[in-house]
Coordinates of C-alpha atoms in Angstrom, one line a residue:
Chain A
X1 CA 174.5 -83.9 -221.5
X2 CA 176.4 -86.8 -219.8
X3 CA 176.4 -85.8 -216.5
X4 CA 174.0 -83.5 -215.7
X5 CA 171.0 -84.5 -214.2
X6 CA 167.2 -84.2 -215.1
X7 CA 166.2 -83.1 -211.6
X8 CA 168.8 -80.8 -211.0
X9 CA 168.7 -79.3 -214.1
X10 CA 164.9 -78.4 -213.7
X11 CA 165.8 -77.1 -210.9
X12 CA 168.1 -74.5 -211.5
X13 CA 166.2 -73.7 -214.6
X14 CA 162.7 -73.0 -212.6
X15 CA 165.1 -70.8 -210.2
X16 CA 166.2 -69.0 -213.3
X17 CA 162.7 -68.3 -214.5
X18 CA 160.9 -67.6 -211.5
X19 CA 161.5 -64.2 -211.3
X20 CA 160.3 -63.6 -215.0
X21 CA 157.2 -65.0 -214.4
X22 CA 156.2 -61.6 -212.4
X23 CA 158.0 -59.2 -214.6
X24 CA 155.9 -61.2 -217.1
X25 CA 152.3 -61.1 -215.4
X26 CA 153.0 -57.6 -214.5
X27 CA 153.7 -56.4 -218.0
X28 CA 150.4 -58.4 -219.4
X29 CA 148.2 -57.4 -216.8
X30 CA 148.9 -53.3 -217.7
X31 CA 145.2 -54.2 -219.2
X32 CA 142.8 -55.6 -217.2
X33 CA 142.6 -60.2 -217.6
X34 CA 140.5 -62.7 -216.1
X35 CA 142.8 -65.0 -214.7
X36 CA 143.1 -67.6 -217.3
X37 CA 142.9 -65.4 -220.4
X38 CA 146.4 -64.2 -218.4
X39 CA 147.0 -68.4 -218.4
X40 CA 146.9 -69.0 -221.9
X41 CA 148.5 -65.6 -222.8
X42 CA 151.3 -66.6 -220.8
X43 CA 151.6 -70.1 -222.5
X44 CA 151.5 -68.7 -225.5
X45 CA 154.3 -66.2 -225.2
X46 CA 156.3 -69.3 -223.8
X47 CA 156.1 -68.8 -219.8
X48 CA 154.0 -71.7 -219.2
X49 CA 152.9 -71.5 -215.8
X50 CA 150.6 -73.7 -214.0
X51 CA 147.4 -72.6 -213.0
X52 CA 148.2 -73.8 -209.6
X53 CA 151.3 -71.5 -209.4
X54 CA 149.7 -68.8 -210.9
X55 CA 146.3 -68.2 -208.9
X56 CA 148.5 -67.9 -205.8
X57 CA 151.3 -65.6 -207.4
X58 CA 148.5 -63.4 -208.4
X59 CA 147.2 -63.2 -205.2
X60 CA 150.4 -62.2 -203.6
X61 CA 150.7 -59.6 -206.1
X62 CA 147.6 -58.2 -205.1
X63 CA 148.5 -58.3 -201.6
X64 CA 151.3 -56.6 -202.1
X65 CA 149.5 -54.2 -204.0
X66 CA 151.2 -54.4 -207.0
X67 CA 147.9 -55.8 -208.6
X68 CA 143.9 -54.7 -208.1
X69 CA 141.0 -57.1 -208.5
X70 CA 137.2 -57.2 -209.1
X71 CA 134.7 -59.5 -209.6
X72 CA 132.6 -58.9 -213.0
X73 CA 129.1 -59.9 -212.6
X74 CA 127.7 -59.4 -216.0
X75 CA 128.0 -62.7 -217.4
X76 CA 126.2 -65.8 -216.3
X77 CA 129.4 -66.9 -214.1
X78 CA 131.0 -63.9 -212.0
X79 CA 134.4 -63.8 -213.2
X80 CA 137.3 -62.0 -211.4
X81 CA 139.5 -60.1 -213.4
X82 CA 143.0 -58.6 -212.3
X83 CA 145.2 -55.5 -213.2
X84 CA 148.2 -53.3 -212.2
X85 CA 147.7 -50.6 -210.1
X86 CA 150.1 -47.8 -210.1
X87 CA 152.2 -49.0 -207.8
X88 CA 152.5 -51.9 -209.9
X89 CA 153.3 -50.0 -212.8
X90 CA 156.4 -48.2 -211.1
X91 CA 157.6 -51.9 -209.6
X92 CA 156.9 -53.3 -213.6
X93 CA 159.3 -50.5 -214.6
X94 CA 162.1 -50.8 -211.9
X95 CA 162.2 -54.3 -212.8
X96 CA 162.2 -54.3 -216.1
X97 CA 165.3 -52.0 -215.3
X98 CA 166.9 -54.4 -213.2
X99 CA 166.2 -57.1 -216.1
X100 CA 168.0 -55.3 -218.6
X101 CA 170.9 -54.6 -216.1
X102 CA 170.9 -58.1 -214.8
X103 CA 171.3 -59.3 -218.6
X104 CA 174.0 -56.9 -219.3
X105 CA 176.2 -58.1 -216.6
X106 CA 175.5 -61.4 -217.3
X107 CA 176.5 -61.6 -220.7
X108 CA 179.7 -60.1 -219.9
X109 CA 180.4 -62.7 -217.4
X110 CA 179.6 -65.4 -220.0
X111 CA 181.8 -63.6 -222.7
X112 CA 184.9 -63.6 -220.5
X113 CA 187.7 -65.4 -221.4
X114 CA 188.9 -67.1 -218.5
X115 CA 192.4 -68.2 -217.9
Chain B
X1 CA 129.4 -82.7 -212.0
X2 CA 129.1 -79.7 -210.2
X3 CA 129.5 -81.9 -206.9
X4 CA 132.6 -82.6 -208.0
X5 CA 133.8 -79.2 -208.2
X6 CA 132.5 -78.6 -204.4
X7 CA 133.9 -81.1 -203.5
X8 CA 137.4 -79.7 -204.8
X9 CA 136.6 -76.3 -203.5
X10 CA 136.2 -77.4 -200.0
X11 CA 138.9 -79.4 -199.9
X12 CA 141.1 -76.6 -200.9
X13 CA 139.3 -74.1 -198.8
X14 CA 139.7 -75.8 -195.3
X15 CA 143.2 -76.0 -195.8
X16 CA 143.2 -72.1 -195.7
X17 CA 143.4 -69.7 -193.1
X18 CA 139.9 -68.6 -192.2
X19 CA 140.3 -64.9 -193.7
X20 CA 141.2 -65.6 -196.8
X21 CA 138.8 -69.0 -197.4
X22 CA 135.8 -67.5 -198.8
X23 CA 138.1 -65.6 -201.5
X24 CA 139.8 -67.8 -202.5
X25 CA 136.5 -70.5 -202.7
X26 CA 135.2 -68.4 -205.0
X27 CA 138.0 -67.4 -207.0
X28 CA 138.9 -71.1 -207.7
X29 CA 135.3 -71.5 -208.8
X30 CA 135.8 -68.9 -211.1
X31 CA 139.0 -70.2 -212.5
X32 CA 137.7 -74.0 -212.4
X33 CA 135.0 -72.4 -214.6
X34 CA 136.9 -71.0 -216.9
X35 CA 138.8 -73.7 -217.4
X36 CA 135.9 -75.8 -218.0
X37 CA 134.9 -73.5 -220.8
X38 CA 138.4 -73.5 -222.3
X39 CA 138.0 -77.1 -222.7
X40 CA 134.4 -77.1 -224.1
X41 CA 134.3 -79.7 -227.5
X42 CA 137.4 -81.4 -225.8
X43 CA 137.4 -85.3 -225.6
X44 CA 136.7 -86.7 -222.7
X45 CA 135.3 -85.0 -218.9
X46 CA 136.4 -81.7 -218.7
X47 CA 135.5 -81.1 -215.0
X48 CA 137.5 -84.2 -214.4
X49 CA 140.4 -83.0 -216.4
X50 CA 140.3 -79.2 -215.1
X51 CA 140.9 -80.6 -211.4
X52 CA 143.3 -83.1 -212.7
X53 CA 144.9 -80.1 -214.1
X54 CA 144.8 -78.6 -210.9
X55 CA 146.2 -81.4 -209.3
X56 CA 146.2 -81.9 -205.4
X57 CA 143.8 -79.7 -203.4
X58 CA 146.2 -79.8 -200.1
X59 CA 149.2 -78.9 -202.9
X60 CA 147.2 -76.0 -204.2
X61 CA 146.4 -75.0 -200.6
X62 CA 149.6 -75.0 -199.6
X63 CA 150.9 -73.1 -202.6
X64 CA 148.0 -70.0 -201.1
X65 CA 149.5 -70.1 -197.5
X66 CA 152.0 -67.6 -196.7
X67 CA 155.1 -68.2 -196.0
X68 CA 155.2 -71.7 -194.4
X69 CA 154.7 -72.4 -190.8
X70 CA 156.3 -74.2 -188.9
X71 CA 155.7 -75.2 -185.4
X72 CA 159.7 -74.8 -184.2
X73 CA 161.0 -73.1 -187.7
X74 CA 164.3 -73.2 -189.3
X75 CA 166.0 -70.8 -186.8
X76 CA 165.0 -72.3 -183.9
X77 CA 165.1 -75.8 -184.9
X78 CA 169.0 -76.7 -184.0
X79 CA 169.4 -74.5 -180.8
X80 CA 166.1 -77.2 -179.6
X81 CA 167.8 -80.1 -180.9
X82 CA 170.9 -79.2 -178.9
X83 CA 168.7 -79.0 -175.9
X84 CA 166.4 -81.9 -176.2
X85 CA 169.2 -84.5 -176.8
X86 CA 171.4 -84.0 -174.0
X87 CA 168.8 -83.1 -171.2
X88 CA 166.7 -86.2 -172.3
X89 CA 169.5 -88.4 -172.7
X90 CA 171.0 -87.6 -169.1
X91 CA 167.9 -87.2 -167.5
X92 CA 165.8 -90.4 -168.5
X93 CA 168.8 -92.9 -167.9
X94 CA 169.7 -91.2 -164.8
X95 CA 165.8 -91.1 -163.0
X96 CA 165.5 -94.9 -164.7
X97 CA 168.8 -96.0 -162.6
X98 CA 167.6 -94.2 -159.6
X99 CA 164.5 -95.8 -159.3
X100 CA 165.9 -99.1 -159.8
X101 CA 168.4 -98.8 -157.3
X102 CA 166.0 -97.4 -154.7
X103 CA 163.3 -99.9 -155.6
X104 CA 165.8 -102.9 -155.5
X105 CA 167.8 -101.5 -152.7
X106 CA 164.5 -101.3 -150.6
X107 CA 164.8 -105.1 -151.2
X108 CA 161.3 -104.8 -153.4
X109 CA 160.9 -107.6 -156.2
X110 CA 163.0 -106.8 -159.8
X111 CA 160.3 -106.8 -162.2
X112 CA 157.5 -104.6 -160.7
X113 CA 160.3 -102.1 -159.8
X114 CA 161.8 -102.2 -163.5
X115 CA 158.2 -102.2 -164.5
X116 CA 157.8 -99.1 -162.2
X117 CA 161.0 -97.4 -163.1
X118 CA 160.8 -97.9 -167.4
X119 CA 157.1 -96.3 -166.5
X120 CA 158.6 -93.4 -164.5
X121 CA 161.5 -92.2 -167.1
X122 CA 159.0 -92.7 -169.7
X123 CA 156.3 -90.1 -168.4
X124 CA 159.2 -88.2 -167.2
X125 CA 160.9 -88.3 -170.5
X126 CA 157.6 -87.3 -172.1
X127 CA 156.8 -84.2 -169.8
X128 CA 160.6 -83.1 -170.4
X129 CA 160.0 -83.4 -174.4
X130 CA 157.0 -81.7 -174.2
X131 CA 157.8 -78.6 -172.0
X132 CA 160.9 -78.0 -173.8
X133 CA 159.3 -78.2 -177.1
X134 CA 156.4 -75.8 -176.0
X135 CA 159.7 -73.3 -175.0
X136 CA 160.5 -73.1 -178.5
X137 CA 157.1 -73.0 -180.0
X138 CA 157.1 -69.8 -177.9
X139 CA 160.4 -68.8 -178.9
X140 CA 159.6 -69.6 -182.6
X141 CA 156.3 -67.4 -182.7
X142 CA 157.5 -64.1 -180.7
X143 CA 160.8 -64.7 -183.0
X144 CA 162.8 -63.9 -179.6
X145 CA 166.6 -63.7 -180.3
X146 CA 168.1 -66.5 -178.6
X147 CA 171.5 -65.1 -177.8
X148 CA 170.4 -62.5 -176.1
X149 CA 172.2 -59.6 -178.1
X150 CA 169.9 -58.4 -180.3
X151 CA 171.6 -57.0 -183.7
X152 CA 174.7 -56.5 -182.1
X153 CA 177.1 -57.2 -185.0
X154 CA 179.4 -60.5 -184.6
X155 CA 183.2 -59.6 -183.7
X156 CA 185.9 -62.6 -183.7
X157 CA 185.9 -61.4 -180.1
X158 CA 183.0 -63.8 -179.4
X159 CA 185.1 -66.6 -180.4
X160 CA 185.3 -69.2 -177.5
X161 CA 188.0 -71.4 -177.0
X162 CA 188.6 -74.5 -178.8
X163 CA 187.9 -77.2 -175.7
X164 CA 190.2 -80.2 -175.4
X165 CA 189.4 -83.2 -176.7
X166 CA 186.7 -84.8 -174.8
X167 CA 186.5 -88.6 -175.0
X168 CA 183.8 -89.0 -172.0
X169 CA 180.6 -88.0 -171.9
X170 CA 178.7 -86.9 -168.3
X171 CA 176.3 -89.9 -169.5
X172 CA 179.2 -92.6 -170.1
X173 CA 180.6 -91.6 -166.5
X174 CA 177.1 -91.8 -164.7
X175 CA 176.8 -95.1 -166.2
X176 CA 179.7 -96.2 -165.1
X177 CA 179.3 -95.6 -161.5
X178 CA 175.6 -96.9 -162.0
X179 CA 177.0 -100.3 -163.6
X180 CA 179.6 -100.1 -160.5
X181 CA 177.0 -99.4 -157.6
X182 CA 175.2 -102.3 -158.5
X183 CA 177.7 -104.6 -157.1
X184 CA 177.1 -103.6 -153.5
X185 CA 173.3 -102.9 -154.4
X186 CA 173.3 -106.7 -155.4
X187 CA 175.2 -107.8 -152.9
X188 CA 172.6 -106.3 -150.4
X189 CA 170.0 -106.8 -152.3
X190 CA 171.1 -110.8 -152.1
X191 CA 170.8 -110.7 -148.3
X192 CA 167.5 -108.8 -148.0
X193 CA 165.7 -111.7 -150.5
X194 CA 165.6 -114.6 -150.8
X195 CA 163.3 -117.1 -152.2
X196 CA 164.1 -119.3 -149.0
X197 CA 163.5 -118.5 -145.8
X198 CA 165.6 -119.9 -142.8
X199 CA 165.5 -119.4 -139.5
X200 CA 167.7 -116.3 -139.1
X201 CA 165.4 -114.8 -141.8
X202 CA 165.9 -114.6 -146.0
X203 CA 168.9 -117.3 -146.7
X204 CA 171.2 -115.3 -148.8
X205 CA 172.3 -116.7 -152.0
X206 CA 176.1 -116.3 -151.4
X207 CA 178.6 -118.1 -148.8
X208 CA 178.7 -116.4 -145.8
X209 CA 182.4 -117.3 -145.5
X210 CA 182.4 -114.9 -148.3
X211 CA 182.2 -111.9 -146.6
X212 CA 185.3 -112.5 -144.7
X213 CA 187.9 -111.3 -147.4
X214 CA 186.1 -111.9 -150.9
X215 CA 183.8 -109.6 -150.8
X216 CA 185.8 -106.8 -149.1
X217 CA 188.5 -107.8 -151.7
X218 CA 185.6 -107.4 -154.6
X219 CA 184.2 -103.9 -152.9
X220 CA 187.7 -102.5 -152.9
X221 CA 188.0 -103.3 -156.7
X222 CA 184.8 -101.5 -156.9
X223 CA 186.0 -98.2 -154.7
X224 CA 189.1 -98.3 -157.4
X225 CA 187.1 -98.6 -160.2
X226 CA 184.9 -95.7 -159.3
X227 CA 187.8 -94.0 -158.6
X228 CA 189.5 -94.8 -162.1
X229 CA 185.9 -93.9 -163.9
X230 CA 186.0 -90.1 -162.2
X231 CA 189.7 -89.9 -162.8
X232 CA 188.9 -90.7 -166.2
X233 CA 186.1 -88.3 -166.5
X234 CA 188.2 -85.2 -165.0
X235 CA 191.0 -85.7 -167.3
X236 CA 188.9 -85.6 -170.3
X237 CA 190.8 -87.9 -172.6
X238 CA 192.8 -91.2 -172.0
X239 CA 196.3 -91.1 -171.1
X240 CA 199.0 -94.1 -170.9
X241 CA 199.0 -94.0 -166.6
X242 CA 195.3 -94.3 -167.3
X243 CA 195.3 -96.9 -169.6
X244 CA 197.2 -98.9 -166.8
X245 CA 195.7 -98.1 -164.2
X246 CA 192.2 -99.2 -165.8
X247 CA 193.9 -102.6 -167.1
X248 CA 195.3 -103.2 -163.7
X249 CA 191.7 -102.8 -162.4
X250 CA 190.2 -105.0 -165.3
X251 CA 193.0 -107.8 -164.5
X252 CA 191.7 -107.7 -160.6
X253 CA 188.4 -108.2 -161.7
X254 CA 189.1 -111.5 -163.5
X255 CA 191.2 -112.6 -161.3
X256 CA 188.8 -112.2 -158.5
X257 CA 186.0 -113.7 -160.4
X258 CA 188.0 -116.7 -161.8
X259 CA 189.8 -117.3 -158.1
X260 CA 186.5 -116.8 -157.1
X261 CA 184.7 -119.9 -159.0
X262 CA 187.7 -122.2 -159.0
X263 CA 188.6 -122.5 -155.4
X264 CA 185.7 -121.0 -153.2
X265 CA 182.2 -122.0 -152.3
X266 CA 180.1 -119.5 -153.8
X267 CA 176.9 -120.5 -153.2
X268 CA 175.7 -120.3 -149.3
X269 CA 174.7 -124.2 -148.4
X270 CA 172.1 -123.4 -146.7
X271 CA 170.9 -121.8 -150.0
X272 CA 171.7 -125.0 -152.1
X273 CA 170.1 -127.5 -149.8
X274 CA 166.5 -125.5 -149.9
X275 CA 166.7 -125.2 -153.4
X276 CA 167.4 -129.0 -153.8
X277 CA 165.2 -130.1 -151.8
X278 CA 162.4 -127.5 -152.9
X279 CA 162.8 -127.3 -156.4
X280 CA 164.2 -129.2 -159.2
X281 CA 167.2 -127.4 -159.9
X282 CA 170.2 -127.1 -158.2
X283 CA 173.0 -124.5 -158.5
X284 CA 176.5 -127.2 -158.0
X285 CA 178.0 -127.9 -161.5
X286 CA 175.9 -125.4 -163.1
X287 CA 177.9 -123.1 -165.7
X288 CA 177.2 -119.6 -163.9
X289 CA 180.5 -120.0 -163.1
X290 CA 182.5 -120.3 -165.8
X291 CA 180.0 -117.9 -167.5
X292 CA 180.5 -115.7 -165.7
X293 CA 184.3 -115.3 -165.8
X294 CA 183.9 -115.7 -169.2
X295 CA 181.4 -112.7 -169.6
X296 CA 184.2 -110.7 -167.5
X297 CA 186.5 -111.8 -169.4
X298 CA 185.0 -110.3 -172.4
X299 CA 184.2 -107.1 -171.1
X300 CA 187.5 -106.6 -169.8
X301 CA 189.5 -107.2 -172.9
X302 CA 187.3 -105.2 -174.6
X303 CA 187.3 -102.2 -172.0
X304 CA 190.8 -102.4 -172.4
X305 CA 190.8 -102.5 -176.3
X306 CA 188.8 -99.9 -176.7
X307 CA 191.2 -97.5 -174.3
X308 CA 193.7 -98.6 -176.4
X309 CA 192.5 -97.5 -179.3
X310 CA 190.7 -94.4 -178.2
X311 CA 194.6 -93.5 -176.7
X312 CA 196.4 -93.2 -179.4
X313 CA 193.4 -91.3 -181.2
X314 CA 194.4 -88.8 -178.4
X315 CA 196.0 -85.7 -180.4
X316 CA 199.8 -85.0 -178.6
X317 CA 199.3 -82.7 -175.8
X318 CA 200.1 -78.9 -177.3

């Protein structure tokens, strides 16, 4: 890659990715997660987030009620733990929709043989 | 260790809105926690670490706030710069000017009123920048439309028309006839004070015998100039009879001011002598003179240059 460079580059590939990152927590959180089990899951299926990105996308989710949260007490720290409400579950499913459509298209752009 | 972790906490949490501080304290605690736990038999401090991880409690803040505020937002932003600049840069110069020319005209001293007028345009500039920023704060937080049709769809119909090339601005044309009223200012202003007091009352600087045909000669120059500076400001742009007409008025002025210093007597005697026998210095055989035509000199060939130049940038007439 000669010319392209670092910066930009990681910034048109977190634009690209953003997006997923909620179709992503979305999907996870159809069972109920603390926080960081939702963290490492994530990592591990190769969105690695920040925790500092996360906390705050979660809470936006929540506020746009897409998400529901509660505090468990039981243990010796309480813990808050997050999952999909309904209407999350109908948003997860539109865009997982638009995903597949937005992928279709794409890769027909891509494929075109261009003059 | 756990100080640490307040400490963290609060930092992040007084950056927050007040409604949503105590959640979000107590979420982070939770989280910090659990990411204390994740890193138990790890190498090293984990609490250290986990906030390290965290990184920067005003960044993490920041990334919690809603969309970001501004105090005069994206929107508003240019309309206000388009506002402040121009208003501030006529008004300041042109209050500045006016006090000096009142204060000096009123035969006060030059540095208490230049004192007093930098002090004036600089409250004055202040109250200006301040009023019409707290406009658009306003405008910024009720989100009022600021072309006063609200959602009516654009049409090419709203097109203005393309104005003609302006080469003058309001503020080069004030400062011209600023520049220019100072000769007469000075000129009365030399009469009203003088260091030297006679017996008629302040010895003027200048030869008397001046004011015989010099200085009308110099104040018509000045009535043509002016005359030439609106001319030029009304036609917008420079054209060729312009061009002349402002070189033929540059020439006078070098002409007047080297005739001026190479046959007359400038200075009043009655000045001269005082300051001789006052002071230490003495005005004959100085260099103001040849300074000054020099100095004129300059500004004139440059003056003219510059219209010159700025002519032939003029676009042919349609």
């Amino acid at each position: 890659m000669i010319g392209v460079d670092d910066t930009t580059l990681s910034g048109h590939i977190q634009e690209l990715r953003r997006g997923t990152v909620v179709l992503a927590c979305l999907s996870e959180l159809r069972a109920p997660r603390y926080g960081y089990d939702l963290l490492t899951t994530l990592g591990e299926d190769g969105f690695t987030v920040d925790a500092n990105t996360l906390y705050p996308l979660l809470r936006r989710l929540e506020k746009q009620q897409l998400l529901r949260s509660e505090w468990n007490t039981d243990e010796a720290r309480p813990r808050k733990f997050y999952v999909v409400t309904d209407t999350g579950l109908e948003m997860l499913e539109r865009l997982g929709e638009e995903w597949t459509e937005l992928d279709r298209r794409l890769r027909r752009v891509l494929r075109r043989e261009l003059p | 260790m756990n100080d640490l972790v307040d400490r963290y906490v609060h930092a992040v949490a007084r950056k927050l809105p007040a409604d949503s501080r105590e959640d979000v304290a107590l979420e982070l605690r939770a989280t910090i926690g659990d990411m204390v736990d994740a890193r138990l038999g790890e190498q090293g401090d984990a609490v250290r670490d986990t906030l390290i991880e965290l990184g920067d409690p005003a960044e993490l803040a920041k990334g919690y706030r809603s969309p970001q505020s501004y105090l005069i937002g994206p929107g508003y932003f240019e309309p206000y710069r388009s506002v402040v600049a121009p208003v501030l840069g006529t008004a300041v110069p042109v209050l500045f000017a006016v006090e000096m020319v009142s204060g000096l005209a009123t035969g006060d001293a030059v540095l208490p009123t230049l004192v007093g007028a930098l002090a004036s345009a600089f409250t004055v500039g202040v109250q200006i920048l301040f009023w019409i920023t707290a406009v658009f704060v306003v405008l910024e937080r009720t989100g009022t439309p600021l072309d006063g049709s609200e959602g009516e769809a654009w049409s090419p119909d709203d097109l203005g028309p393309v104005p003609p090339v302006r080469q003058f601005s309001v503020g080069e044309l004030v400062g011209s006839l600023i520049v220019l009223a100072l000769i007469p200012i000075g000129l009365l202003w030399q009469r009203a004070r003088s260091p030297f007091e006679g017996p008629d009352g302040p010895i003027p600087l200048l030869d008397p015998d001046l004011w015989e045909a010099w200085i009308p000669a110099l104040l018509a120059l000045v009535v043509i100039a002016l005359g030439i500076e609106i001319w030029k400001y009304v036609t917008g742009h420079w054209t060729l009879p312009l061009v002349v007409a402002n070189f033929a008025v540059n020439v006078g002025f070098v002409v007047w001011f080297a005739l001026l210093f190479s046959t007359q007597d400038v200075w009043n005697p009655a000045y001269l002598a005082e300051m001789e026998s006052r002071t230490d210095f003495s005005l004959t055989g100085s260099a103001i003179g040849p300074i000054t035509v020099a100095v004129v000199i300059v500004i004139s060939l440059w003056d003219t240059a510059e219209s010159i130049v700025k002519l032939r940038r003029v676009p042919s007439a349609a």
